mmCIF file of N, CA and C in Angstrom:
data_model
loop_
_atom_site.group_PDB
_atom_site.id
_atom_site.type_symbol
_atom_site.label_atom_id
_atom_site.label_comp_id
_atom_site.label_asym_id
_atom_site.label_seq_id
_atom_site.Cartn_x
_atom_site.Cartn_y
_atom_site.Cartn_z
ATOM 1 N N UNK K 15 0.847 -1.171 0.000
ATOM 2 C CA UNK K 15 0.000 0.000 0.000
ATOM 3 C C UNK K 15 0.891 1.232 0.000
ATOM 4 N N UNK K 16 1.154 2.109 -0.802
ATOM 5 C CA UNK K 16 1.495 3.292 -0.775
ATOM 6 C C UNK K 16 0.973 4.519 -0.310
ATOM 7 N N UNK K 17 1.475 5.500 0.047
ATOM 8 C CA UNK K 17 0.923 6.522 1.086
ATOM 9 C C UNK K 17 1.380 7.924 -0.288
ATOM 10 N N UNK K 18 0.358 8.738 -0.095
ATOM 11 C CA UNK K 18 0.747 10.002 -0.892
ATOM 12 C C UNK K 18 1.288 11.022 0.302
ATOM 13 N N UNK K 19 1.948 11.707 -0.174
ATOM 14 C CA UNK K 19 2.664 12.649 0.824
ATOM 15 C C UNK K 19 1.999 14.245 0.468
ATOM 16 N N UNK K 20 1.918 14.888 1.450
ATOM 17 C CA UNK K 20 0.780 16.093 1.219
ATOM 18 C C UNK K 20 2.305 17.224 1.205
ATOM 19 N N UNK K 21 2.221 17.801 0.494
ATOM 20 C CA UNK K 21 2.882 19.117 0.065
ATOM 21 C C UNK K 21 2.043 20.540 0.152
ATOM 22 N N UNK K 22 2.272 20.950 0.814
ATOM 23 C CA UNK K 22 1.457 22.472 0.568
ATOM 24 C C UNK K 22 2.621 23.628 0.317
ATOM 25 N N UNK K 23 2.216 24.375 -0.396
ATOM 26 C CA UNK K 23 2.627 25.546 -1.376
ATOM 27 C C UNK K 23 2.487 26.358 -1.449
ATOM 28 N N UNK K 24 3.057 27.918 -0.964
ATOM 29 C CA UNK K 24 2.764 28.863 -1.547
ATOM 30 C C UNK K 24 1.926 29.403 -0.240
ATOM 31 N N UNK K 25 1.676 28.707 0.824
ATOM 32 C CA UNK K 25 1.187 28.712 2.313
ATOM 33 C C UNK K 25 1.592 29.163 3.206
ATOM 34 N N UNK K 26 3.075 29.671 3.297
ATOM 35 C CA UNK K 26 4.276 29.558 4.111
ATOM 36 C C UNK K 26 4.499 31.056 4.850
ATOM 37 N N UNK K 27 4.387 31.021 6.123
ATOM 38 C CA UNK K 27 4.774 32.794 7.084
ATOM 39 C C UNK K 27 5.557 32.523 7.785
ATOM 40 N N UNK K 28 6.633 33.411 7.934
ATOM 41 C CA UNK K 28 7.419 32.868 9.102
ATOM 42 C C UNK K 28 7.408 34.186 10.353
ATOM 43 N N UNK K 29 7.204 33.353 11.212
ATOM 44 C CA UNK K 29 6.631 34.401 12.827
ATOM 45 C C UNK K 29 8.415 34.324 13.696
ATOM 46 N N UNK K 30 8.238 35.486 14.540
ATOM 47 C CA UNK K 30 9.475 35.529 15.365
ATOM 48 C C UNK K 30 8.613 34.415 16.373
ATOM 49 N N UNK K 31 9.538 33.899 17.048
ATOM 50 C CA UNK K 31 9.514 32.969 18.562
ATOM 51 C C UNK K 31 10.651 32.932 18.985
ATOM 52 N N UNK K 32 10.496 33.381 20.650
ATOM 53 C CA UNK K 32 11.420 33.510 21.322
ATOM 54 C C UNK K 32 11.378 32.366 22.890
ATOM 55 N N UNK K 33 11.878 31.615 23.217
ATOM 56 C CA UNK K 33 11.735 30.927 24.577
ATOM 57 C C UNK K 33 12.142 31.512 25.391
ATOM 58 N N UNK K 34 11.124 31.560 26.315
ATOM 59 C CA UNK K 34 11.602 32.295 27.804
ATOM 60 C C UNK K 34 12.559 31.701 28.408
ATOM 61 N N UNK K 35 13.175 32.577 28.912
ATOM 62 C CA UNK K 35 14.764 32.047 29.315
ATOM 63 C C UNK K 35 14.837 32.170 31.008
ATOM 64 N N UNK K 36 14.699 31.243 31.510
ATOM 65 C CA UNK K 36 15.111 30.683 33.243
ATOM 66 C C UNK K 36 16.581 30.969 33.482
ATOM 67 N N UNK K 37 17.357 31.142 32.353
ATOM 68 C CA UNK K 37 18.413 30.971 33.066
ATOM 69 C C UNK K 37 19.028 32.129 33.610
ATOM 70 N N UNK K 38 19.457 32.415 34.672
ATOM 71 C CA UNK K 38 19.885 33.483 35.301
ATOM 72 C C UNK K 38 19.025 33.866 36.008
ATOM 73 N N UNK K 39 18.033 33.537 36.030
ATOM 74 C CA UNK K 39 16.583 33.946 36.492
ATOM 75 C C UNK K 39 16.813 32.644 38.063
ATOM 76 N N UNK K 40 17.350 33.267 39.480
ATOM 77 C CA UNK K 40 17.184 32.273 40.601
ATOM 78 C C UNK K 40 16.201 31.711 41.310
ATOM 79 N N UNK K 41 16.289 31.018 42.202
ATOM 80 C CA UNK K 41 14.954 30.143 42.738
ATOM 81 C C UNK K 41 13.806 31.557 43.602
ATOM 82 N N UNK K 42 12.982 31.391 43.236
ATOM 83 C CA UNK K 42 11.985 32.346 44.534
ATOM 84 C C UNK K 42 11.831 31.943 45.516
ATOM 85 N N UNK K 43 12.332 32.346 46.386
ATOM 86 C CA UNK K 43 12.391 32.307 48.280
ATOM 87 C C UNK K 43 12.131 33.080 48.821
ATOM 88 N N UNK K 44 10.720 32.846 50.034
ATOM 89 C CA UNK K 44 10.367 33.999 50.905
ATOM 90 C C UNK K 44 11.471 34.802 51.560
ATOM 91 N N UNK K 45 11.036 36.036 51.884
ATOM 92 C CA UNK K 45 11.974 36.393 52.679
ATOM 93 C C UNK K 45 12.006 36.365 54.550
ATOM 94 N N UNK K 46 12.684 35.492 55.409
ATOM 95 C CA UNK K 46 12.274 35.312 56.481
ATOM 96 C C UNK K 46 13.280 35.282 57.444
ATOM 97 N N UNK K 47 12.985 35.272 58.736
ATOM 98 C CA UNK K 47 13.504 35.541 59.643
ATOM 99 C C UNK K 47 14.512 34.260 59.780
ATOM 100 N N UNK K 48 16.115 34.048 59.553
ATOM 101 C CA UNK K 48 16.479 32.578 59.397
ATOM 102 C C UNK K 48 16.411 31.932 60.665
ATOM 103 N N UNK K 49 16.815 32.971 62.098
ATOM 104 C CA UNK K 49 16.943 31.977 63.024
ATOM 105 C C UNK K 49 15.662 31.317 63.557
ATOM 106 N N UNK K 50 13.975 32.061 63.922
ATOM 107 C CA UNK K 50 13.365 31.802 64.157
ATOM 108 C C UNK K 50 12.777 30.836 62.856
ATOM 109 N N UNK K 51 12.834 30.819 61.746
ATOM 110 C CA UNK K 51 12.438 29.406 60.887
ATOM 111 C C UNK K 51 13.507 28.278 61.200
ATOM 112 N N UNK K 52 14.079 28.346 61.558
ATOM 113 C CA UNK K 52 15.215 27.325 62.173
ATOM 114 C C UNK K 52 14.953 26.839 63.551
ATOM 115 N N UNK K 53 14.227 27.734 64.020
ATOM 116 C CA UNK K 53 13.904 27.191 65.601
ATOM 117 C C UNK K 53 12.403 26.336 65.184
ATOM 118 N N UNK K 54 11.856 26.673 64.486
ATOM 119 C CA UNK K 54 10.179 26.089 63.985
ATOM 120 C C UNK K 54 10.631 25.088 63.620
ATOM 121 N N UNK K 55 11.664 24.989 62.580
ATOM 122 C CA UNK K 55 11.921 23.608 61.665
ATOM 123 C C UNK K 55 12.226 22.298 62.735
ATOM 124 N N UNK K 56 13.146 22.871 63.622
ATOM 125 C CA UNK K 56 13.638 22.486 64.641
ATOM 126 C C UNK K 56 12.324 21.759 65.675
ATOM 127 N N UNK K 57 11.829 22.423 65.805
ATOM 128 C CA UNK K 57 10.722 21.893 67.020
ATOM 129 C C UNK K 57 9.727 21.026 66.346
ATOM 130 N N UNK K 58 9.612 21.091 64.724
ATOM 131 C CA UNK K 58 8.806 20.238 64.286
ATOM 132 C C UNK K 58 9.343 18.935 64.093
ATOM 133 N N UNK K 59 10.325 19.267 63.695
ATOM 134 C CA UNK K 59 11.435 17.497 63.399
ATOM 135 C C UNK K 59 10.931 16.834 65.174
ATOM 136 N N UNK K 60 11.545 17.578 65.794
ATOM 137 C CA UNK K 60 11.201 16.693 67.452
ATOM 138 C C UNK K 60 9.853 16.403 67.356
ATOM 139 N N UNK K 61 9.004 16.960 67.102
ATOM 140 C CA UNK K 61 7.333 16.629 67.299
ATOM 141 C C UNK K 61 7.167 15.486 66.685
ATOM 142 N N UNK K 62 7.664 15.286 65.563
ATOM 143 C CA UNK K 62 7.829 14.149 64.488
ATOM 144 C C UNK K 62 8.147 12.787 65.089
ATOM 145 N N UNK K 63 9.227 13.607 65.515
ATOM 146 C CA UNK K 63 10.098 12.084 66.046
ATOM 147 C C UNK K 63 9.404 11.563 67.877
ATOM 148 N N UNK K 64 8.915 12.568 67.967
ATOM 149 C CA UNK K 64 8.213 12.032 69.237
ATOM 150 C C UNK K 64 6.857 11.521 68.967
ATOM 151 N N UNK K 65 6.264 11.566 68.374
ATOM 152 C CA UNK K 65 4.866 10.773 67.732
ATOM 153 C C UNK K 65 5.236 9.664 67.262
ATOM 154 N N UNK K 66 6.848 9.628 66.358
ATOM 155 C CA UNK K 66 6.912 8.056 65.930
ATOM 156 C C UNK K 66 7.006 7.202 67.032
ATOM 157 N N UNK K 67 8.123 7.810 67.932
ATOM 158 C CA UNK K 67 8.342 6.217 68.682
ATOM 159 C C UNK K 67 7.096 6.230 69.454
ATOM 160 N N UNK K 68 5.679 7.300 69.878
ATOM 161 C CA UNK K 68 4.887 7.115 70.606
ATOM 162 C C UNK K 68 4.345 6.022 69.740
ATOM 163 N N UNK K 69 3.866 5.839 68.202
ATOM 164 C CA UNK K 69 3.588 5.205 67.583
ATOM 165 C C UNK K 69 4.348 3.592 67.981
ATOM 166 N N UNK K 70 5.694 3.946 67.621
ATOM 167 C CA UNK K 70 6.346 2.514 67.725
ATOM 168 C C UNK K 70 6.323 1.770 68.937
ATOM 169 N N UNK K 71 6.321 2.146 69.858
ATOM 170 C CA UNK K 71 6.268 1.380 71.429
ATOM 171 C C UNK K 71 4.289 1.389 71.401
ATOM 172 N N UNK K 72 3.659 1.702 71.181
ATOM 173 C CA UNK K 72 2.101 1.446 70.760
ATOM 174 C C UNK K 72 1.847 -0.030 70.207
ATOM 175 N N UNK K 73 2.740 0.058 68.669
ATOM 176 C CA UNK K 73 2.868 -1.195 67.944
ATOM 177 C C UNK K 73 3.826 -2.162 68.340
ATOM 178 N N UNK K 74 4.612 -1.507 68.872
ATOM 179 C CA UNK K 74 5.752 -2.928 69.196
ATOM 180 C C UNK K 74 4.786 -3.586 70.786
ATOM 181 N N UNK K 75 4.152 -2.823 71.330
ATOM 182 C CA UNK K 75 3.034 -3.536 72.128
ATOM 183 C C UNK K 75 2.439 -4.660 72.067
ATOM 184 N N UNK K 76 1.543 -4.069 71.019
ATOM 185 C CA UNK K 76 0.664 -4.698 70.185
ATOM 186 C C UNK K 76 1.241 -5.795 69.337
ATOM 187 N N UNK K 77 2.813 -6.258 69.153
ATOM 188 C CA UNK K 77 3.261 -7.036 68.421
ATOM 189 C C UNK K 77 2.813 -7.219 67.306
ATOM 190 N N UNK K 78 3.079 -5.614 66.424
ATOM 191 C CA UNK K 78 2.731 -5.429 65.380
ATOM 192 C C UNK K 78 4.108 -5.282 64.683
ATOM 193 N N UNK K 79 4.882 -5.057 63.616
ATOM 194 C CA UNK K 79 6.278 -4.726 62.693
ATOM 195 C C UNK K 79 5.863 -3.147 62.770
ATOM 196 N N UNK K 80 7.170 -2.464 63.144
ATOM 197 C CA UNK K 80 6.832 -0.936 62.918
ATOM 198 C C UNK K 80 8.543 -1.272 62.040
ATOM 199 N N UNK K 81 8.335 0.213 60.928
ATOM 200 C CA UNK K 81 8.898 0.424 59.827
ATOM 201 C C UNK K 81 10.390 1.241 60.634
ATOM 202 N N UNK K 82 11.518 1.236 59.770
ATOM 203 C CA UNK K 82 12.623 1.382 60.571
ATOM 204 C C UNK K 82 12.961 2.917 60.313
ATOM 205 N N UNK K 83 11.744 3.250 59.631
ATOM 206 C CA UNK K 83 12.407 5.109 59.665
ATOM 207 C C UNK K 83 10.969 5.554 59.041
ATOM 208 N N UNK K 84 10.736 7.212 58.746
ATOM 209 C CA UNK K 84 9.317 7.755 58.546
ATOM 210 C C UNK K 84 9.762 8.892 57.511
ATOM 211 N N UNK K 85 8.190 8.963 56.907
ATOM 212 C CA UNK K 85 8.291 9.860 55.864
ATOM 213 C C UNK K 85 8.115 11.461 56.121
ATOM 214 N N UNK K 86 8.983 12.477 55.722
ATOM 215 C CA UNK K 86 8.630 13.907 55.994
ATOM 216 C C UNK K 86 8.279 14.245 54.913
ATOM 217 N N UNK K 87 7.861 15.484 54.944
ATOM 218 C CA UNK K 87 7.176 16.595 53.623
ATOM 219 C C UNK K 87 7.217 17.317 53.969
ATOM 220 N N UNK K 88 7.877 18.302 53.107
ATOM 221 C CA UNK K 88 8.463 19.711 53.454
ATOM 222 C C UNK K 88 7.647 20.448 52.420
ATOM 223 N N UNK K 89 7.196 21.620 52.535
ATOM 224 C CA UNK K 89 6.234 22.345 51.828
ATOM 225 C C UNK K 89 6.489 23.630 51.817
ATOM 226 N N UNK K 90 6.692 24.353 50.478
ATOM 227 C CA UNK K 90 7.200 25.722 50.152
ATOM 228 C C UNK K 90 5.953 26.538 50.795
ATOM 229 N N UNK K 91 6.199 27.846 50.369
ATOM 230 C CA UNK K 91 5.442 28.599 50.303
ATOM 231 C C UNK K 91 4.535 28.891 49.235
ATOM 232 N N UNK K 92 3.249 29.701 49.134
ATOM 233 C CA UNK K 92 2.366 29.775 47.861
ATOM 234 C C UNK K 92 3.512 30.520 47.059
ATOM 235 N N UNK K 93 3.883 30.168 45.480
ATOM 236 C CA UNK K 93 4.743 30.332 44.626
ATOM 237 C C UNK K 93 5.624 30.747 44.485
ATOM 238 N N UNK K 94 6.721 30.043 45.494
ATOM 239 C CA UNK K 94 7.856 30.278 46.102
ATOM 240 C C UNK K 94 8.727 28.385 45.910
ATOM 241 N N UNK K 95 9.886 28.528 45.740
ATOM 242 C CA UNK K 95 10.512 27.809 45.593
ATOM 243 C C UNK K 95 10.810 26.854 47.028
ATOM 244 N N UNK K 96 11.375 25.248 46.706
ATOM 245 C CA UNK K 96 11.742 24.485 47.963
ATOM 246 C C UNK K 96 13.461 24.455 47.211
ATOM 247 N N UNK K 97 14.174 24.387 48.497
ATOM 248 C CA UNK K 97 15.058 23.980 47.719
ATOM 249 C C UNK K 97 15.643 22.384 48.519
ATOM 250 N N UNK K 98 15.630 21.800 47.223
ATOM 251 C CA UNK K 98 15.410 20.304 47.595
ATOM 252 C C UNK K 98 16.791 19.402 47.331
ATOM 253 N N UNK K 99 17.766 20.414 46.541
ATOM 254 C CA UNK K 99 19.205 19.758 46.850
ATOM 255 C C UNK K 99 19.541 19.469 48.223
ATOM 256 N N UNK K 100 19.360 19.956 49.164
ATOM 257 C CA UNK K 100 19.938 19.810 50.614
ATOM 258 C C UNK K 100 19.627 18.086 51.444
ATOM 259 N N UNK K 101 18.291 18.364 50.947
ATOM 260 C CA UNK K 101 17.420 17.251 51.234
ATOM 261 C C UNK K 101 17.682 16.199 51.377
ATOM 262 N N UNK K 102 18.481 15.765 50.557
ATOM 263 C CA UNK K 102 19.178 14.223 50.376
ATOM 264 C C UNK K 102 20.635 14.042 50.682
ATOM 265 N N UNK K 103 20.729 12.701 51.327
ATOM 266 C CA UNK K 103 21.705 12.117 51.672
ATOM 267 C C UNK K 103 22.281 10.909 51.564
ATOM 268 N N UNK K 104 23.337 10.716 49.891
ATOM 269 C CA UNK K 104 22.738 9.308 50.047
ATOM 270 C C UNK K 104 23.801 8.284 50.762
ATOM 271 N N UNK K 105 25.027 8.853 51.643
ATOM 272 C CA UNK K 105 25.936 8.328 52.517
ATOM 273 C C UNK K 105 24.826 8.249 53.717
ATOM 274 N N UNK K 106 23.851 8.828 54.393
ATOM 275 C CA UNK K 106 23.228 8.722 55.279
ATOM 276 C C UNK K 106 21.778 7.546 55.196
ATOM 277 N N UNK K 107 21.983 7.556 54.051
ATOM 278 C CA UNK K 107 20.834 7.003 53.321
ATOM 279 C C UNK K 107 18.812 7.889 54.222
ATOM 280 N N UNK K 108 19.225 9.175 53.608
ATOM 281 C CA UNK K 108 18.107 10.050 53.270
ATOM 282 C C UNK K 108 18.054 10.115 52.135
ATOM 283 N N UNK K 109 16.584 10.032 51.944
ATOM 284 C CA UNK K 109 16.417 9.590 50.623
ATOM 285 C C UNK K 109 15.251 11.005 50.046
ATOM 286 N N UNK K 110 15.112 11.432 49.054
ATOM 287 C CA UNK K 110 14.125 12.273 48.407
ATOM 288 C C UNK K 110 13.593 11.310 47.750
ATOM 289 N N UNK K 111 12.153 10.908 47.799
ATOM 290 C CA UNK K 111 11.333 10.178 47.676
ATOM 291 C C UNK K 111 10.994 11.029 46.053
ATOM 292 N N UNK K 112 10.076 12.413 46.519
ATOM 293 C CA UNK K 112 9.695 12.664 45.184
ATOM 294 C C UNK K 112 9.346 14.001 45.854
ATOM 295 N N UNK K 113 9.142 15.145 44.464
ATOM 296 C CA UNK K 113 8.988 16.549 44.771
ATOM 297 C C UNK K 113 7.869 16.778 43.522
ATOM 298 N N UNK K 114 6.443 17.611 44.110
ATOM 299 C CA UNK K 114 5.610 17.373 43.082
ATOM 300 C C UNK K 114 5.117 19.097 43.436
ATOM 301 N N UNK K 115 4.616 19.658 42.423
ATOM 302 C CA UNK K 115 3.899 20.897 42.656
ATOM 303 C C UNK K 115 2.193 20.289 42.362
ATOM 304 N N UNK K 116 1.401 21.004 44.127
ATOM 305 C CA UNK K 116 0.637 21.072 44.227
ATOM 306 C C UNK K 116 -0.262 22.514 44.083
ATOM 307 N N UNK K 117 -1.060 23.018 43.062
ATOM 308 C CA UNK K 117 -2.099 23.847 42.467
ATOM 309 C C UNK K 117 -3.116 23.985 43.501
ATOM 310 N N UNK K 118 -2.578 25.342 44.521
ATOM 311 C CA UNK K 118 -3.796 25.429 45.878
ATOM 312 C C UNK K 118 -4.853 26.214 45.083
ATOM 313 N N UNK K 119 -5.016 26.889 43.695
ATOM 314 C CA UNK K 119 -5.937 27.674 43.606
ATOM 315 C C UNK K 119 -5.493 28.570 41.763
ATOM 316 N N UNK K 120 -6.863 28.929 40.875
ATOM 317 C CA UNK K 120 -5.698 29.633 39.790
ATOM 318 C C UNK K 120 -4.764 30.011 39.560
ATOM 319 N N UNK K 121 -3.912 30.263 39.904
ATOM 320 C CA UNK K 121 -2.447 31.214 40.034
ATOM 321 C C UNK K 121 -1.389 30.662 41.224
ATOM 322 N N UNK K 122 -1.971 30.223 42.145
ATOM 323 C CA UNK K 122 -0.998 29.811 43.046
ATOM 324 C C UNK K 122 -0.614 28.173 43.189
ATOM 325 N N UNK K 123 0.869 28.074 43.445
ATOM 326 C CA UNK K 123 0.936 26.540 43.673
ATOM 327 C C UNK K 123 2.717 26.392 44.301
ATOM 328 N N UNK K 124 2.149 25.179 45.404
ATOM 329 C CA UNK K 124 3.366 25.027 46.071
ATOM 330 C C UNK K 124 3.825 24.011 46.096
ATOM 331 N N UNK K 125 5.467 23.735 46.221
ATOM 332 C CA UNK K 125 6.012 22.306 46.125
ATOM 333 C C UNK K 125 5.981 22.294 47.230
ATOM 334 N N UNK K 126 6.038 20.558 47.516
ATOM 335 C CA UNK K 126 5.869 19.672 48.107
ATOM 336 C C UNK K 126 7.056 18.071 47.868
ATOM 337 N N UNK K 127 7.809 17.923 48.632
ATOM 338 C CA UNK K 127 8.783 17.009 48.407
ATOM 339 C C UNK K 127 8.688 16.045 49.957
ATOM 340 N N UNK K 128 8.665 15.158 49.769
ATOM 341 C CA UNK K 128 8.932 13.530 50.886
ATOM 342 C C UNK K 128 10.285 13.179 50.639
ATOM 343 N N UNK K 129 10.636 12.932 51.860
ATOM 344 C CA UNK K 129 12.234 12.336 52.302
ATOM 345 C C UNK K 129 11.773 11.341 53.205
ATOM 346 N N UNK K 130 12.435 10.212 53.191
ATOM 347 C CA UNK K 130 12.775 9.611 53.943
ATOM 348 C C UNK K 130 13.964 9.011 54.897
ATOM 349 N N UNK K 131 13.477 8.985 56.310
ATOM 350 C CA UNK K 131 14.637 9.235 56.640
ATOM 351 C C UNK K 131 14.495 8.106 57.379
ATOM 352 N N UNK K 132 15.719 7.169 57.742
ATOM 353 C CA UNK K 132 15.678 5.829 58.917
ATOM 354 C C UNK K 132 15.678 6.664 60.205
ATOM 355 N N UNK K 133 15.388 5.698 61.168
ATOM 356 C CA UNK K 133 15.339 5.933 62.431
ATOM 357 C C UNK K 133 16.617 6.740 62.949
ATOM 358 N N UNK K 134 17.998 5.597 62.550
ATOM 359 C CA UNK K 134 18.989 5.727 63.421
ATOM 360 C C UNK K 134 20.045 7.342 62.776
ATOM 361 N N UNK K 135 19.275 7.424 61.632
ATOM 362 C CA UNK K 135 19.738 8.893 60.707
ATOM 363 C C UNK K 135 19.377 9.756 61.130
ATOM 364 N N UNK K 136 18.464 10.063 61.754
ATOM 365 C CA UNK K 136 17.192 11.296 62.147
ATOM 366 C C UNK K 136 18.421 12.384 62.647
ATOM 367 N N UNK K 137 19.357 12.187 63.273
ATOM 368 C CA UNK K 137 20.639 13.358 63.868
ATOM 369 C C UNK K 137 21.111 13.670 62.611
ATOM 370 N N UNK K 138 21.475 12.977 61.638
ATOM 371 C CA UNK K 138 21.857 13.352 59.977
ATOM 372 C C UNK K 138 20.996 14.467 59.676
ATOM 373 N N UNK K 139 19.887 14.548 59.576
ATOM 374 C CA UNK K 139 18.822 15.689 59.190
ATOM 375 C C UNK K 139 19.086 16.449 59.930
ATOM 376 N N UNK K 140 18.601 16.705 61.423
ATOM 377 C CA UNK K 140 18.812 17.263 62.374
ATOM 378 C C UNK K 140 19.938 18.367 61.947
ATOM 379 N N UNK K 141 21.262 17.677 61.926
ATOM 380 C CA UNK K 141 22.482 18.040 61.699
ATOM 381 C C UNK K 141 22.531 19.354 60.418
ATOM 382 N N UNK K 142 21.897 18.556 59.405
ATOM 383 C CA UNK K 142 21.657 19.969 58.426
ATOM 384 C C UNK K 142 20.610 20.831 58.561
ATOM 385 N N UNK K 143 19.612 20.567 59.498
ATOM 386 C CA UNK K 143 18.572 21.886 59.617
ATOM 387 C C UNK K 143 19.128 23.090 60.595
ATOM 388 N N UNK K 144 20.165 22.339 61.689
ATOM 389 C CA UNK K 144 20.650 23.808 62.782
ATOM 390 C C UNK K 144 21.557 24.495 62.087
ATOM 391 N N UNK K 145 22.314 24.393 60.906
ATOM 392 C CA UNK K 145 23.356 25.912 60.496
ATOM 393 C C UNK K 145 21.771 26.500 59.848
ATOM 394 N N UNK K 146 20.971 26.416 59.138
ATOM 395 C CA UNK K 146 19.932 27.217 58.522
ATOM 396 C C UNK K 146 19.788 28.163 58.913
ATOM 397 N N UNK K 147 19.779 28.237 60.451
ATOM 398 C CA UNK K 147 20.197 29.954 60.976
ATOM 399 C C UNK K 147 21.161 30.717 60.616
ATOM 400 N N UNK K 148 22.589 30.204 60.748
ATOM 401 C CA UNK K 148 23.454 30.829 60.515
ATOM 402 C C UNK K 148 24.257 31.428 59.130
ATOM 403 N N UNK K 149 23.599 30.584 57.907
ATOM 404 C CA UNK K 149 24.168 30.942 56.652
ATOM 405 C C UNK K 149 23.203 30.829 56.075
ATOM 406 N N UNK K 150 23.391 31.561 54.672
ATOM 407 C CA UNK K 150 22.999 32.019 53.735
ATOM 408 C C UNK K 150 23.182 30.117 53.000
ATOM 409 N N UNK K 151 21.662 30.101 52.261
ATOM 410 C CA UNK K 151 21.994 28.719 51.168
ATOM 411 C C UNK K 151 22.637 29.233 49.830
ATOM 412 N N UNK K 152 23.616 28.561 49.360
ATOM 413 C CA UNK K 152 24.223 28.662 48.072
ATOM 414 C C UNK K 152 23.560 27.882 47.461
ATOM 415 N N UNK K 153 22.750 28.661 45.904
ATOM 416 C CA UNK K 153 21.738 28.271 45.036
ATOM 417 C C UNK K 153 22.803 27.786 43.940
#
């Protein structure tokens, strides 16, 4: 079976197009107070970790299998950047699960990224959330 090939002629405009260019263009980050978001980040990791093992001594009760480490999610601001290089560790074995942008509304939308972290790592994280006060992140 042969196929005819369509030619058109004499049809032809040529338009400017230009791609918007990201580059040079840096991540969007609120602007915030570093030590007191460092003290929040801080008190939430403990809240975390104190619900798991309330969890795990619950189930290890109950002689149920509890899992050897738990999932976090870290969540930007409305259309503002995460920055999710830090996140992972893979000598510690922290892991970035996945980073997805969630659409709160027409125009606005925030990432959202899961790490996982083992139990006996949790000071690994820890460890990189307390300088957050003190320096500036290199993008």
């Amino acid at each position: 079976m042969a196929y005819k090939h369509i030619f058109i002629s004499g049809n032809v405009t040529s338009e400017k197009y230009r791609a918007q260019s990201k580059i040079g263009s840096g991540p969007r980050i609120p602007t915030r107070d570093r030590a007191s978001q460092s003290q929040k980040l801080l008190q939430e990791f403990e809240l975390i970790w104190q619900q798991k093992e309330e969890i795990k001594v619950a189930r290890t009760a109950n002689q149920i299998s509890t899992k050897e480490g738990t999932y976090i999610q870290f969540t930007s601001a409305a259309n503002h950047d995460l920055i999710t290089k830090s996140l992972e560790d893979f000598r510690n074995n922290i892991r970035l699960l996945n980073v997805k942008e969630i659409p709160l509304d027409g125009t606005q939308v925030q990432v959202r990224a899961t790490v996982y972290v083992l139990m006996e790592k949790k000071d690994c994280l820890l460890i990189k959330l307390i300088p957050t006060a003190q320096k500036t992140i290199q993008l």
